[in-house]
Amino acid sequence: MGDLTINLAAICTPADYNVKCSENGKRLIHYSTCEVYGKIVGCFLPNDSPLRQDPEYYVLMEDALPCIFGPIEKQRWSYACAKQLIGRLIYAEGAENTLQFTIVRPFHWIGPRMDFIPGIDGPSEGVPRVLTCFSNNLLRREPLKLVDGGQSQRTFIYIKDAIEAVLLMIENPNRANGHIFNVGNPENGVTVRQLADMMTDIYAKVSNDPPLETHGEGYDDSDRRIPDMTVINRQLGWSPKTSPWDLLDSTLTYQHQTYAEAVKKVTSQATAS
């Protein structure tokens, strides 16, 4: 075992990494998710309340949010619940057995090679992330589908900015140990409709194809989430840099160069059959 374990995915037996790290005096950096925050305070306000426009009701602080999930029959919360339980287990291991840990809560990291394209280098079934859904539509020349007019909001961060933050955690154990860090970009907040419009415009430039339309129902979204950056700014002096236009341009350029011909081939084969 090295001096540092970085858990990039949820392992079914957490004892394989957190207890062993604790027993052997090793550091653990654990990747969680912003989904652990659950339903945001702002979503409980009346629809006509002016407070719904106040960003303060959607800002997520690592150590001050109640983490409220939806009812049991809403199965989308199973993932968030499992991630929260692992985070609590790691935190308890630190408190009781001096595990040196850092928990990362990613907020919608995007960039080249971050996502698969359904039916090309990933499964055709299931619903991938919203950016991949839209990318897949653009590559296949299909209209981008929205739910409720695409009014849900997201903040996106470029993968290079996010990796810079993680490297600072690795290089500064004394400032990172025992902390939970939001890693996102609160300045890159857009509605899903705005995201669709931006991607449509950028992809038209990248591919030289005419822009597509956005309409209808499709991708199911959840609450608006804005990461609070106070802790990571204070502990590591880090803040993200890349604008949404620049990160989408880089991502869509890569996806067009990597997937356009493969998608065209698959589409033509399906049409011929």
PDB file of N, CA, C and O in Angstrom, residues 56-119:
ATOM      1  N   GLU A  56     -28.793  32.472  -2.432  1.00  0.00           N
ATOM      2  CA  GLU A  56     -28.407  31.996  -1.114  1.00  0.00           C
ATOM      3  C   GLU A  56     -29.179  30.749  -0.690  1.00  0.00           C
ATOM      4  O   GLU A  56     -28.704  29.966   0.122  1.00  0.00           O
ATOM      5  N   TYR A  57     -30.364  30.550  -1.265  1.00  0.00           N
ATOM      6  CA  TYR A  57     -31.158  29.388  -0.911  1.00  0.00           C
ATOM      7  C   TYR A  57     -30.732  28.141  -1.684  1.00  0.00           C
ATOM      8  O   TYR A  57     -31.319  27.068  -1.507  1.00  0.00           O
ATOM      9  N   TYR A  58     -29.730  28.276  -2.540  1.00  0.00           N
ATOM     10  CA  TYR A  58     -29.267  27.151  -3.351  1.00  0.00           C
ATOM     11  C   TYR A  58     -27.768  26.885  -3.175  1.00  0.00           C
ATOM     12  O   TYR A  58     -27.236  25.971  -3.783  1.00  0.00           O
ATOM     13  N   VAL A  59     -27.111  27.689  -2.342  1.00  0.00           N
ATOM     14  CA  VAL A  59     -25.680  27.520  -2.105  1.00  0.00           C
ATOM     15  C   VAL A  59     -25.464  26.375  -1.120  1.00  0.00           C
ATOM     16  O   VAL A  59     -26.122  26.303  -0.076  1.00  0.00           O
ATOM     17  N   LEU A  60     -24.533  25.479  -1.452  1.00  0.00           N
ATOM     18  CA  LEU A  60     -24.306  24.265  -0.672  1.00  0.00           C
ATOM     19  C   LEU A  60     -22.983  24.345   0.082  1.00  0.00           C
ATOM     20  O   LEU A  60     -21.912  24.351  -0.522  1.00  0.00           O
ATOM     21  N   MET A  61     -23.062  24.384   1.401  1.00  0.00           N
ATOM     22  CA  MET A  61     -21.879  24.447   2.259  1.00  0.00           C
ATOM     23  C   MET A  61     -21.593  23.060   2.837  1.00  0.00           C
ATOM     24  O   MET A  61     -22.510  22.379   3.297  1.00  0.00           O
ATOM     25  N   GLU A  62     -20.329  22.682   2.818  1.00  0.00           N
ATOM     26  CA  GLU A  62     -19.953  21.320   3.171  1.00  0.00           C
ATOM     27  C   GLU A  62     -20.397  20.892   4.567  1.00  0.00           C
ATOM     28  O   GLU A  62     -20.727  19.730   4.799  1.00  0.00           O
ATOM     29  N   ASP A  63     -20.394  21.822   5.528  1.00  0.00           N
ATOM     30  CA  ASP A  63     -20.637  21.430   6.921  1.00  0.00           C
ATOM     31  C   ASP A  63     -21.897  22.058   7.510  1.00  0.00           C
ATOM     32  O   ASP A  63     -22.070  22.081   8.725  1.00  0.00           O
ATOM     33  N   ALA A  64     -22.807  22.566   6.652  1.00  0.00           N
ATOM     34  CA  ALA A  64     -23.954  23.285   7.208  1.00  0.00           C
ATOM     35  C   ALA A  64     -25.291  22.917   6.563  1.00  0.00           C
ATOM     36  O   ALA A  64     -26.296  23.529   6.888  1.00  0.00           O
ATOM     37  N   LEU A  65     -25.321  21.950   5.658  1.00  0.00           N
ATOM     38  CA  LEU A  65     -26.569  21.585   4.982  1.00  0.00           C
ATOM     39  C   LEU A  65     -27.169  20.322   5.597  1.00  0.00           C
ATOM     40  O   LEU A  65     -26.439  19.411   5.983  1.00  0.00           O
ATOM     41  N   PRO A  66     -28.499  20.229   5.673  1.00  0.00           N
ATOM     42  CA  PRO A  66     -29.129  19.073   6.322  1.00  0.00           C
ATOM     43  C   PRO A  66     -29.145  17.797   5.489  1.00  0.00           C
ATOM     44  O   PRO A  66     -29.421  16.729   6.019  1.00  0.00           O
ATOM     45  N   CYS A  67     -28.878  17.867   4.187  1.00  0.00           N
ATOM     46  CA  CYS A  67     -28.862  16.689   3.315  1.00  0.00           C
ATOM     47  C   CYS A  67     -30.206  15.951   3.358  1.00  0.00           C
ATOM     48  O   CYS A  67     -30.312  14.824   3.866  1.00  0.00           O
ATOM     49  N   ILE A  68     -31.224  16.577   2.806  1.00  0.00           N
ATOM     50  CA  ILE A  68     -32.581  16.029   2.812  1.00  0.00           C
ATOM     51  C   ILE A  68     -32.844  15.303   1.497  1.00  0.00           C
ATOM     52  O   ILE A  68     -32.701  15.888   0.417  1.00  0.00           O
ATOM     53  N   PHE A  69     -33.232  14.031   1.578  1.00  0.00           N
ATOM     54  CA  PHE A  69     -33.531  13.260   0.386  1.00  0.00           C
ATOM     55  C   PHE A  69     -35.043  13.164   0.170  1.00  0.00           C
ATOM     56  O   PHE A  69     -35.837  13.458   1.058  1.00  0.00           O
ATOM     57  N   GLY A  70     -35.419  12.709  -1.023  1.00  0.00           N
ATOM     58  CA  GLY A  70     -36.823  12.530  -1.355  1.00  0.00           C
ATOM     59  C   GLY A  70     -37.364  11.232  -0.783  1.00  0.00           C
ATOM     60  O   GLY A  70     -36.654  10.474  -0.104  1.00  0.00           O
ATOM     61  N   PRO A  71     -38.650  10.934  -1.032  1.00  0.00           N
ATOM     62  CA  PRO A  71     -39.282   9.724  -0.491  1.00  0.00           C
ATOM     63  C   PRO A  71     -38.666   8.457  -1.068  1.00  0.00           C
ATOM     64  O   PRO A  71     -38.012   8.487  -2.118  1.00  0.00           O
ATOM     65  N   ILE A  72     -38.903   7.333  -0.381  1.00  0.00           N
ATOM     66  CA  ILE A  72     -38.302   6.058  -0.749  1.00  0.00           C
ATOM     67  C   ILE A  72     -38.640   5.656  -2.179  1.00  0.00           C
ATOM     68  O   ILE A  72     -37.802   5.121  -2.913  1.00  0.00           O
ATOM     69  N   GLU A  73     -39.877   5.912  -2.619  1.00  0.00           N
ATOM     70  CA  GLU A  73     -40.272   5.479  -3.961  1.00  0.00           C
ATOM     71  C   GLU A  73     -39.573   6.264  -5.071  1.00  0.00           C
ATOM     72  O   GLU A  73     -39.599   5.850  -6.228  1.00  0.00           O
ATOM     73  N   LYS A  74     -38.938   7.386  -4.729  1.00  0.00           N
ATOM     74  CA  LYS A  74     -38.151   8.129  -5.711  1.00  0.00           C
ATOM     75  C   LYS A  74     -36.740   7.520  -5.741  1.00  0.00           C
ATOM     76  O   LYS A  74     -35.855   7.912  -4.987  1.00  0.00           O
ATOM     77  N   GLN A  75     -36.539   6.558  -6.616  1.00  0.00           N
ATOM     78  CA  GLN A  75     -35.333   5.744  -6.567  1.00  0.00           C
ATOM     79  C   GLN A  75     -34.067   6.496  -6.962  1.00  0.00           C
ATOM     80  O   GLN A  75     -32.955   6.003  -6.738  1.00  0.00           O
ATOM     81  N   ARG A  76     -34.206   7.683  -7.553  1.00  0.00           N
ATOM     82  CA  ARG A  76     -33.015   8.438  -7.937  1.00  0.00           C
ATOM     83  C   ARG A  76     -32.149   8.783  -6.721  1.00  0.00           C
ATOM     84  O   ARG A  76     -30.969   9.089  -6.864  1.00  0.00           O
ATOM     85  N   TRP A  77     -32.741   8.735  -5.495  1.00  0.00           N
ATOM     86  CA  TRP A  77     -31.984   9.108  -4.298  1.00  0.00           C
ATOM     87  C   TRP A  77     -31.166   7.953  -3.728  1.00  0.00           C
ATOM     88  O   TRP A  77     -30.410   8.153  -2.777  1.00  0.00           O
ATOM     89  N   SER A  78     -31.289   6.754  -4.295  1.00  0.00           N
ATOM     90  CA  SER A  78     -30.538   5.606  -3.761  1.00  0.00           C
ATOM     91  C   SER A  78     -29.029   5.841  -3.861  1.00  0.00           C
ATOM     92  O   SER A  78     -28.273   5.555  -2.918  1.00  0.00           O
ATOM     93  N   TYR A  79     -28.601   6.352  -5.011  1.00  0.00           N
ATOM     94  CA  TYR A  79     -27.165   6.619  -5.215  1.00  0.00           C
ATOM     95  C   TYR A  79     -26.659   7.634  -4.208  1.00  0.00           C
ATOM     96  O   TYR A  79     -25.620   7.437  -3.555  1.00  0.00           O
ATOM     97  N   ALA A  80     -27.394   8.738  -4.050  1.00  0.00           N
ATOM     98  CA  ALA A  80     -26.977   9.788  -3.128  1.00  0.00           C
ATOM     99  C   ALA A  80     -26.921   9.277  -1.693  1.00  0.00           C
ATOM    100  O   ALA A  80     -26.001   9.607  -0.932  1.00  0.00           O
ATOM    101  N   CYS A  81     -27.897   8.462  -1.332  1.00  0.00           N
ATOM    102  CA  CYS A  81     -27.946   7.911   0.020  1.00  0.00           C
ATOM    103  C   CYS A  81     -26.743   7.015   0.294  1.00  0.00           C
ATOM    104  O   CYS A  81     -26.111   7.098   1.350  1.00  0.00           O
ATOM    105  N   ALA A  82     -26.408   6.158  -0.674  1.00  0.00           N
ATOM    106  CA  ALA A  82     -25.254   5.262  -0.511  1.00  0.00           C
ATOM    107  C   ALA A  82     -23.962   6.057  -0.378  1.00  0.00           C
ATOM    108  O   ALA A  82     -23.107   5.763   0.472  1.00  0.00           O
ATOM    109  N   LYS A  83     -23.815   7.106  -1.207  1.00  0.00           N
ATOM    110  CA  LYS A  83     -22.615   7.942  -1.141  1.00  0.00           C
ATOM    111  C   LYS A  83     -22.521   8.674   0.195  1.00  0.00           C
ATOM    112  O   LYS A  83     -21.439   8.830   0.764  1.00  0.00           O
ATOM    113  N   GLN A  84     -23.662   9.147   0.701  1.00  0.00           N
ATOM    114  CA  GLN A  84     -23.629   9.848   1.981  1.00  0.00           C
ATOM    115  C   GLN A  84     -23.229   8.909   3.116  1.00  0.00           C
ATOM    116  O   GLN A  84     -22.456   9.278   4.012  1.00  0.00           O
ATOM    117  N   LEU A  85     -23.741   7.674   3.082  1.00  0.00           N
ATOM    118  CA  LEU A  85     -23.411   6.711   4.136  1.00  0.00           C
ATOM    119  C   LEU A  85     -21.910   6.393   4.140  1.00  0.00           C
ATOM    120  O   LEU A  85     -21.296   6.278   5.203  1.00  0.00           O
ATOM    121  N   ILE A  86     -21.320   6.246   2.948  1.00  0.00           N
ATOM    122  CA  ILE A  86     -19.872   5.990   2.885  1.00  0.00           C
ATOM    123  C   ILE A  86     -19.099   7.179   3.441  1.00  0.00           C
ATOM    124  O   ILE A  86     -18.109   7.027   4.172  1.00  0.00           O
ATOM    125  N   GLY A  87     -19.566   8.404   3.110  1.00  0.00           N
ATOM    126  CA  GLY A  87     -18.913   9.598   3.646  1.00  0.00           C
ATOM    127  C   GLY A  87     -18.982   9.650   5.159  1.00  0.00           C
ATOM    128  O   GLY A  87     -18.000  10.011   5.832  1.00  0.00           O
ATOM    129  N   ARG A  88     -20.130   9.278   5.716  1.00  0.00           N
ATOM    130  CA  ARG A  88     -20.264   9.262   7.170  1.00  0.00           C
ATOM    131  C   ARG A  88     -19.344   8.211   7.802  1.00  0.00           C
ATOM    132  O   ARG A  88     -18.767   8.433   8.876  1.00  0.00           O
ATOM    133  N   LEU A  89     -19.210   7.071   7.144  1.00  0.00           N
ATOM    134  CA  LEU A  89     -18.333   6.022   7.649  1.00  0.00           C
ATOM    135  C   LEU A  89     -16.876   6.486   7.665  1.00  0.00           C
ATOM    136  O   LEU A  89     -16.142   6.264   8.640  1.00  0.00           O
ATOM    137  N   ILE A  90     -16.458   7.145   6.589  1.00  0.00           N
ATOM    138  CA  ILE A  90     -15.081   7.654   6.517  1.00  0.00           C
ATOM    139  C   ILE A  90     -14.849   8.717   7.587  1.00  0.00           C
ATOM    140  O   ILE A  90     -13.809   8.721   8.276  1.00  0.00           O
ATOM    141  N   TYR A  91     -15.822   9.626   7.732  1.00  0.00           N
ATOM    142  CA  TYR A  91     -15.672  10.677   8.738  1.00  0.00           C
ATOM    143  C   TYR A  91     -15.569  10.069  10.139  1.00  0.00           C
ATOM    144  O   TYR A  91     -14.740  10.487  10.967  1.00  0.00           O
ATOM    145  N   ALA A  92     -16.375   9.044  10.426  1.00  0.00           N
ATOM    146  CA  ALA A  92     -16.327   8.383  11.728  1.00  0.00           C
ATOM    147  C   ALA A  92     -14.995   7.676  11.943  1.00  0.00           C
ATOM    148  O   ALA A  92     -14.447   7.683  13.060  1.00  0.00           O
ATOM    149  N   GLU A  93     -14.474   7.078  10.874  1.00  0.00           N
ATOM    150  CA  GLU A  93     -13.160   6.410  10.987  1.00  0.00           C
ATOM    151  C   GLU A  93     -12.075   7.424  11.321  1.00  0.00           C
ATOM    152  O   GLU A  93     -11.130   7.134  12.052  1.00  0.00           O
ATOM    153  N   GLY A  94     -12.215   8.635  10.771  1.00  0.00           N
ATOM    154  CA  GLY A  94     -11.265   9.685  11.117  1.00  0.00           C
ATOM    155  C   GLY A  94     -11.394  10.133  12.562  1.00  0.00           C
ATOM    156  O   GLY A  94     -10.392  10.347  13.255  1.00  0.00           O
ATOM    157  N   ALA A  95     -12.639  10.264  13.027  1.00  0.00           N
ATOM    158  CA  ALA A  95     -12.864  10.730  14.395  1.00  0.00           C
ATOM    159  C   ALA A  95     -12.464   9.684  15.434  1.00  0.00           C
ATOM    160  O   ALA A  95     -11.896  10.019  16.478  1.00  0.00           O
ATOM    161  N   GLU A  96     -12.737   8.408  15.146  1.00  0.00           N
ATOM    162  CA  GLU A  96     -12.508   7.353  16.135  1.00  0.00           C
ATOM    163  C   GLU A  96     -11.126   6.717  16.028  1.00  0.00           C
ATOM    164  O   GLU A  96     -10.553   6.311  17.037  1.00  0.00           O
ATOM    165  N   ASN A  97     -10.596   6.605  14.806  1.00  0.00           N
ATOM    166  CA  ASN A  97      -9.347   5.857  14.606  1.00  0.00           C
ATOM    167  C   ASN A  97      -8.274   6.651  13.857  1.00  0.00           C
ATOM    168  O   ASN A  97      -7.367   6.068  13.278  1.00  0.00           O
ATOM    169  N   THR A  98      -8.424   7.963  13.848  1.00  0.00           N
ATOM    170  CA  THR A  98      -7.429   8.889  13.290  1.00  0.00           C
ATOM    171  C   THR A  98      -7.118   8.652  11.812  1.00  0.00           C
ATOM    172  O   THR A  98      -5.979   8.847  11.372  1.00  0.00           O
ATOM    173  N   LEU A  99      -8.098   8.194  11.020  1.00  0.00           N
ATOM    174  CA  LEU A  99      -7.900   8.094   9.576  1.00  0.00           C
ATOM    175  C   LEU A  99      -7.643   9.487   9.005  1.00  0.00           C
ATOM    176  O   LEU A  99      -8.372  10.432   9.287  1.00  0.00           O
ATOM    177  N   GLN A 100      -6.590   9.611   8.211  1.00  0.00           N
ATOM    178  CA  GLN A 100      -6.298  10.865   7.521  1.00  0.00           C
ATOM    179  C   GLN A 100      -7.058  10.862   6.190  1.00  0.00           C
ATOM    180  O   GLN A 100      -6.670  10.155   5.263  1.00  0.00           O
ATOM    181  N   PHE A 101      -8.116  11.633   6.118  1.00  0.00           N
ATOM    182  CA  PHE A 101      -8.969  11.581   4.935  1.00  0.00           C
ATOM    183  C   PHE A 101      -9.260  12.965   4.375  1.00  0.00           C
ATOM    184  O   PHE A 101      -9.195  13.982   5.077  1.00  0.00           O
ATOM    185  N   THR A 102      -9.605  12.985   3.098  1.00  0.00           N
ATOM    186  CA  THR A 102     -10.165  14.157   2.429  1.00  0.00           C
ATOM    187  C   THR A 102     -11.313  13.654   1.565  1.00  0.00           C
ATOM    188  O   THR A 102     -11.166  12.648   0.869  1.00  0.00           O
ATOM    189  N   ILE A 103     -12.463  14.325   1.616  1.00  0.00           N
ATOM    190  CA  ILE A 103     -13.611  13.950   0.794  1.00  0.00           C
ATOM    191  C   ILE A 103     -13.838  15.021  -0.263  1.00  0.00           C
ATOM    192  O   ILE A 103     -13.915  16.207   0.053  1.00  0.00           O
ATOM    193  N   VAL A 104     -13.946  14.589  -1.515  1.00  0.00           N
ATOM    194  CA  VAL A 104     -14.164  15.483  -2.649  1.00  0.00           C
ATOM    195  C   VAL A 104     -15.619  15.369  -3.087  1.00  0.00           C
ATOM    196  O   VAL A 104     -16.122  14.258  -3.298  1.00  0.00           O
ATOM    197  N   ARG A 105     -16.291  16.510  -3.231  1.00  0.00           N
ATOM    198  CA  ARG A 105     -17.659  16.516  -3.746  1.00  0.00           C
ATOM    199  C   ARG A 105     -17.677  17.219  -5.106  1.00  0.00           C
ATOM    200  O   ARG A 105     -17.729  18.450  -5.188  1.00  0.00           O
ATOM    201  N   PRO A 106     -17.615  16.454  -6.192  1.00  0.00           N
ATOM    202  CA  PRO A 106     -17.584  17.053  -7.533  1.00  0.00           C
ATOM    203  C   PRO A 106     -18.936  17.652  -7.922  1.00  0.00           C
ATOM    204  O   PRO A 106     -19.981  17.075  -7.653  1.00  0.00           O
ATOM    205  N   PHE A 107     -18.875  18.807  -8.571  1.00  0.00           N
ATOM    206  CA  PHE A 107     -20.060  19.449  -9.131  1.00  0.00           C
ATOM    207  C   PHE A 107     -19.934  19.483 -10.649  1.00  0.00           C
ATOM    208  O   PHE A 107     -19.357  20.393 -11.220  1.00  0.00           O
ATOM    209  N   HIS A 108     -20.411  18.438 -11.310  1.00  0.00           N
ATOM    210  CA  HIS A 108     -20.566  18.424 -12.761  1.00  0.00           C
ATOM    211  C   HIS A 108     -19.263  18.777 -13.488  1.00  0.00           C
ATOM    212  O   HIS A 108     -19.153  19.789 -14.160  1.00  0.00           O
ATOM    213  N   TRP A 109     -18.288  17.888 -13.344  1.00  0.00           N
ATOM    214  CA  TRP A 109     -17.021  18.032 -14.061  1.00  0.00           C
ATOM    215  C   TRP A 109     -17.235  17.619 -15.515  1.00  0.00           C
ATOM    216  O   TRP A 109     -17.776  16.537 -15.791  1.00  0.00           O
ATOM    217  N   ILE A 110     -16.826  18.447 -16.437  1.00  0.00           N
ATOM    218  CA  ILE A 110     -16.960  18.098 -17.846  1.00  0.00           C
ATOM    219  C   ILE A 110     -15.694  18.446 -18.599  1.00  0.00           C
ATOM    220  O   ILE A 110     -14.906  19.310 -18.188  1.00  0.00           O
ATOM    221  N   GLY A 111     -15.501  17.764 -19.730  1.00  0.00           N
ATOM    222  CA  GLY A 111     -14.333  17.987 -20.573  1.00  0.00           C
ATOM    223  C   GLY A 111     -14.112  16.797 -21.490  1.00  0.00           C
ATOM    224  O   GLY A 111     -14.850  15.809 -21.441  1.00  0.00           O
ATOM    225  N   PRO A 112     -13.106  16.878 -22.340  1.00  0.00           N
ATOM    226  CA  PRO A 112     -12.795  15.758 -23.237  1.00  0.00           C
ATOM    227  C   PRO A 112     -12.557  14.460 -22.469  1.00  0.00           C
ATOM    228  O   PRO A 112     -11.946  14.474 -21.402  1.00  0.00           O
ATOM    229  N   ARG A 113     -13.073  13.358 -23.016  1.00  0.00           N
ATOM    230  CA  ARG A 113     -12.896  12.008 -22.476  1.00  0.00           C
ATOM    231  C   ARG A 113     -13.592  11.797 -21.128  1.00  0.00           C
ATOM    232  O   ARG A 113     -13.339  10.809 -20.452  1.00  0.00           O
ATOM    233  N   MET A 114     -14.496  12.699 -20.752  1.00  0.00           N
ATOM    234  CA  MET A 114     -15.204  12.542 -19.487  1.00  0.00           C
ATOM    235  C   MET A 114     -16.448  11.667 -19.604  1.00  0.00           C
ATOM    236  O   MET A 114     -16.937  11.133 -18.607  1.00  0.00           O
ATOM    237  N   ASP A 115     -17.013  11.545 -20.807  1.00  0.00           N
ATOM    238  CA  ASP A 115     -18.287  10.846 -20.974  1.00  0.00           C
ATOM    239  C   ASP A 115     -18.249   9.928 -22.191  1.00  0.00           C
ATOM    240  O   ASP A 115     -17.485  10.160 -23.134  1.00  0.00           O
ATOM    241  N   PHE A 116     -19.104   8.915 -22.166  1.00  0.00           N
ATOM    242  CA  PHE A 116     -19.261   8.029 -23.316  1.00  0.00           C
ATOM    243  C   PHE A 116     -20.392   8.519 -24.203  1.00  0.00           C
ATOM    244  O   PHE A 116     -21.256   9.292 -23.776  1.00  0.00           O
ATOM    245  N   ILE A 117     -20.407   8.052 -25.448  1.00  0.00           N
ATOM    246  CA  ILE A 117     -21.516   8.299 -26.356  1.00  0.00           C
ATOM    247  C   ILE A 117     -22.306   6.993 -26.479  1.00  0.00           C
ATOM    248  O   ILE A 117     -21.751   5.969 -26.881  1.00  0.00           O
ATOM    249  N   PRO A 118     -23.588   6.994 -26.110  1.00  0.00           N
ATOM    250  CA  PRO A 118     -24.379   5.747 -26.120  1.00  0.00           C
ATOM    251  C   PRO A 118     -24.332   5.048 -27.472  1.00  0.00           C
ATOM    252  O   PRO A 118     -24.501   5.672 -28.526  1.00  0.00           O
ATOM    253  N   GLY A 119     -24.083   3.731 -27.436  1.00  0.00           N
ATOM    254  CA  GLY A 119     -24.053   2.934 -28.657  1.00  0.00           C
ATOM    255  C   GLY A 119     -22.757   3.014 -29.432  1.00  0.00           C
ATOM    256  O   GLY A 119     -22.581   2.300 -30.429  1.00  0.00           O
TER     257      GLY A 119
END
